[in-house]
Amino acid sequence: MGRGSHRSVAGVTEVALGPRAVADLRAARDHHDSARHGLGRRLDDALDEVFSRLEAFPRSAPLVAGYTDVRRAVVRGFPHVVFYRHRPDWIDVLRILHAARSHAEGSGLT
């Protein structure tokens, strides 16, 4: 899937990546591609799986401690997590962070 700021599936649920999430994604993709060619594309595929899962089950990921509406979804096969809010008509992706950095940068979720 090409990365833009929005994704829609059958007009039911839309995943919207905020500016910080887009920047996070670009940095993660560049990092993984510099480690091994093609690994950035595998990250994209893993994120597609996360977004599909969130579209089908938007409340499936656990809430983040200290927040009443921010959830944390793990990216399978990568040490990344997706922080998001479930809105009535869309999934608002706030950040895509390396799991080791996610706690240190938790204040960036608002």
C-alpha positions as protocol buffer text, in pm:
chain_id: "A"
residue {
  index: 1
  type: MET
  ca { x: 0 y: 0 z: 0 }
}
residue {
  index: 2
  type: GLY
  ca { x: 131 y: 344 z: -81 }
}
residue {
  index: 3
  type: ARG
  ca { x: 153 y: 559 z: 228 }
}
residue {
  index: 4
  type: GLY
  ca { x: -50 y: 873 z: 235 }
}
residue {
  index: 5
  type: SER
  ca { x: -231 y: 1030 z: 521 }
}
residue {
  index: 6
  type: HIS
  ca { x: -552 y: 833 z: 472 }
}
residue {
  index: 7
  type: ARG
  ca { x: -668 y: 486 z: 384 }
}
residue {
  index: 8
  type: SER
  ca { x: -1024 y: 369 z: 338 }
}
residue {
  index: 9
  type: VAL
  ca { x: -1160 y: 17 z: 315 }
}
residue {
  index: 10
  type: ALA
  ca { x: -1505 y: -31 z: 161 }
}
residue {
  index: 11
  type: GLY
  ca { x: -1605 y: 313 z: 289 }
}
residue {
  index: 12
  type: VAL
  ca { x: -1656 y: 168 z: 638 }
}
residue {
  index: 13
  type: THR
  ca { x: -1353 y: 273 z: 838 }
}
residue {
  index: 14
  type: GLU
  ca { x: -1072 y: 506 z: 747 }
}
residue {
  index: 15
  type: VAL
  ca { x: -722 y: 502 z: 887 }
}
residue {
  index: 16
  type: ALA
  ca { x: -573 y: 849 z: 905 }
}
residue {
  index: 17
  type: LEU
  ca { x: -204 y: 902 z: 978 }
}
residue {
  index: 18
  type: GLY
  ca { x: -129 y: 1229 z: 1149 }
}
residue {
  index: 19
  type: PRO
  ca { x: 184 y: 1427 z: 1055 }
}
residue {
  index: 20
  type: ARG
  ca { x: 393 y: 1280 z: 1337 }
}
residue {
  index: 21
  type: ALA
  ca { x: 290 y: 926 z: 1238 }
}
residue {
  index: 22
  type: VAL
  ca { x: 386 y: 995 z: 875 }
}
residue {
  index: 23
  type: ALA
  ca { x: 727 y: 1126 z: 988 }
}
residue {
  index: 24
  type: ASP
  ca { x: 769 y: 823 z: 1218 }
}
residue {
  index: 25
  type: LEU
  ca { x: 684 y: 588 z: 932 }
}
residue {
  index: 26
  type: ARG
  ca { x: 933 y: 750 z: 694 }
}
residue {
  index: 27
  type: ALA
  ca { x: 1210 y: 735 z: 955 }
}
residue {
  index: 28
  type: ALA
  ca { x: 1136 y: 370 z: 1039 }
}
residue {
  index: 29
  type: ARG
  ca { x: 1121 y: 271 z: 672 }
}
residue {
  index: 30
  type: ASP
  ca { x: 1452 y: 448 z: 599 }
}
residue {
  index: 31
  type: HIS
  ca { x: 1616 y: 287 z: 902 }
}
residue {
  index: 32
  type: HIS
  ca { x: 1505 y: -63 z: 804 }
}
residue {
  index: 33
  type: ASP
  ca { x: 1599 y: -16 z: 438 }
}
residue {
  index: 34
  type: SER
  ca { x: 1946 y: 102 z: 540 }
}
residue {
  index: 35
  type: ALA
  ca { x: 1985 y: -213 z: 751 }
}
residue {
  index: 36
  type: ARG
  ca { x: 1869 y: -444 z: 471 }
}
residue {
  index: 37
  type: HIS
  ca { x: 1729 y: -370 z: 128 }
}
residue {
  index: 38
  type: GLY
  ca { x: 1357 y: -447 z: 113 }
}
residue {
  index: 39
  type: LEU
  ca { x: 1303 y: -447 z: 488 }
}
residue {
  index: 40
  type: GLY
  ca { x: 1118 y: -114 z: 466 }
}
residue {
  index: 41
  type: ARG
  ca { x: 866 y: -277 z: 232 }
}
residue {
  index: 42
  type: ARG
  ca { x: 820 y: -561 z: 481 }
}
residue {
  index: 43
  type: LEU
  ca { x: 746 y: -298 z: 746 }
}
residue {
  index: 44
  type: ASP
  ca { x: 482 y: -147 z: 515 }
}
residue {
  index: 45
  type: ASP
  ca { x: 324 y: -491 z: 476 }
}
residue {
  index: 46
  type: ALA
  ca { x: 324 y: -548 z: 852 }
}
residue {
  index: 47
  type: LEU
  ca { x: 162 y: -208 z: 905 }
}
residue {
  index: 48
  type: ASP
  ca { x: -103 y: -293 z: 646 }
}
residue {
  index: 49
  type: GLU
  ca { x: -186 y: -597 z: 859 }
}
residue {
  index: 50
  type: VAL
  ca { x: -211 y: -381 z: 1171 }
}
residue {
  index: 51
  type: PHE
  ca { x: -436 y: -128 z: 998 }
}
residue {
  index: 52
  type: SER
  ca { x: -660 y: -404 z: 862 }
}
residue {
  index: 53
  type: ARG
  ca { x: -686 y: -553 z: 1209 }
}
residue {
  index: 54
  type: LEU
  ca { x: -773 y: -213 z: 1358 }
}
residue {
  index: 55
  type: GLU
  ca { x: -1035 y: -149 z: 1090 }
}
residue {
  index: 56
  type: ALA
  ca { x: -1204 y: -478 z: 1177 }
}
residue {
  index: 57
  type: PHE
  ca { x: -1149 y: -459 z: 1554 }
}
residue {
  index: 58
  type: PRO
  ca { x: -1074 y: -97 z: 1648 }
}
residue {
  index: 59
  type: ARG
  ca { x: -1091 y: -158 z: 2024 }
}
residue {
  index: 60
  type: SER
  ca { x: -880 y: -475 z: 2020 }
}
residue {
  index: 61
  type: ALA
  ca { x: -553 y: -312 z: 2127 }
}
residue {
  index: 62
  type: PRO
  ca { x: -502 y: -224 z: 2493 }
}
residue {
  index: 63
  type: LEU
  ca { x: -536 y: 130 z: 2624 }
}
residue {
  index: 64
  type: VAL
  ca { x: -215 y: 317 z: 2704 }
}
residue {
  index: 65
  type: ALA
  ca { x: -166 y: 380 z: 3075 }
}
residue {
  index: 66
  type: GLY
  ca { x: -254 y: 739 z: 3160 }
}
residue {
  index: 67
  type: TYR
  ca { x: -484 y: 786 z: 2860 }
}
residue {
  index: 68
  type: THR
  ca { x: -856 y: 715 z: 2838 }
}
residue {
  index: 69
  type: ASP
  ca { x: -870 y: 700 z: 2458 }
}
residue {
  index: 70
  type: VAL
  ca { x: -524 y: 612 z: 2321 }
}
residue {
  index: 71
  type: ARG
  ca { x: -450 y: 251 z: 2229 }
}
residue {
  index: 72
  type: ARG
  ca { x: -124 y: 70 z: 2149 }
}
residue {
  index: 73
  type: ALA
  ca { x: -110 y: -193 z: 1871 }
}
residue {
  index: 74
  type: VAL
  ca { x: 199 y: -408 z: 1820 }
}
residue {
  index: 75
  type: VAL
  ca { x: 342 y: -444 z: 1469 }
}
residue {
  index: 76
  type: ARG
  ca { x: 407 y: -816 z: 1419 }
}
residue {
  index: 77
  type: GLY
  ca { x: 759 y: -903 z: 1311 }
}
residue {
  index: 78
  type: PHE
  ca { x: 897 y: -558 z: 1395 }
}
residue {
  index: 79
  type: PRO
  ca { x: 983 y: -381 z: 1719 }
}
residue {
  index: 80
  type: HIS
  ca { x: 728 y: -107 z: 1652 }
}
residue {
  index: 81
  type: VAL
  ca { x: 399 y: -2 z: 1803 }
}
residue {
  index: 82
  type: VAL
  ca { x: 115 y: 206 z: 1660 }
}
residue {
  index: 83
  type: PHE
  ca { x: -51 y: 456 z: 1891 }
}
residue {
  index: 84
  type: TYR
  ca { x: -400 y: 552 z: 1784 }
}
residue {
  index: 85
  type: ARG
  ca { x: -741 y: 683 z: 1883 }
}
residue {
  index: 86
  type: HIS
  ca { x: -1061 y: 517 z: 1768 }
}
residue {
  index: 87
  type: ARG
  ca { x: -1291 y: 792 z: 1645 }
}
residue {
  index: 88
  type: PRO
  ca { x: -1655 y: 732 z: 1543 }
}
residue {
  index: 89
  type: ASP
  ca { x: -1568 y: 716 z: 1171 }
}
residue {
  index: 90
  type: TRP
  ca { x: -1193 y: 665 z: 1154 }
}
residue {
  index: 91
  type: ILE
  ca { x: -877 y: 541 z: 1321 }
}
residue {
  index: 92
  type: ASP
  ca { x: -655 y: 840 z: 1409 }
}
residue {
  index: 93
  type: VAL
  ca { x: -293 y: 716 z: 1405 }
}
residue {
  index: 94
  type: LEU
  ca { x: -89 y: 941 z: 1633 }
}
residue {
  index: 95
  type: ARG
  ca { x: 257 y: 781 z: 1628 }
}
residue {
  index: 96
  type: ILE
  ca { x: 444 y: 477 z: 1495 }
}
residue {
  index: 97
  type: LEU
  ca { x: 736 y: 424 z: 1729 }
}
residue {
  index: 98
  type: HIS
  ca { x: 1008 y: 174 z: 1800 }
}
residue {
  index: 99
  type: ALA
  ca { x: 901 y: -17 z: 2111 }
}
residue {
  index: 100
  type: ALA
  ca { x: 1215 y: 90 z: 2297 }
}
residue {
  index: 101
  type: ARG
  ca { x: 1136 y: 458 z: 2229 }
}
residue {
  index: 102
  type: SER
  ca { x: 761 y: 440 z: 2285 }
}
residue {
  index: 103
  type: HIS
  ca { x: 776 y: 496 z: 2661 }
}
residue {
  index: 104
  type: ALA
  ca { x: 1027 y: 781 z: 2640 }
}
residue {
  index: 105
  type: GLU
  ca { x: 819 y: 963 z: 2380 }
}
residue {
  index: 106
  type: GLY
  ca { x: 477 y: 892 z: 2523 }
}
residue {
  index: 107
  type: SER
  ca { x: 416 y: 1261 z: 2578 }
}
residue {
  index: 108
  type: GLY
  ca { x: 391 y: 1301 z: 2200 }
}
residue {
  index: 109
  type: LEU
  ca { x: 53 y: 1126 z: 2196 }
}
residue {
  index: 110
  type: THR
  ca { x: -163 y: 1433 z: 2253 }
}
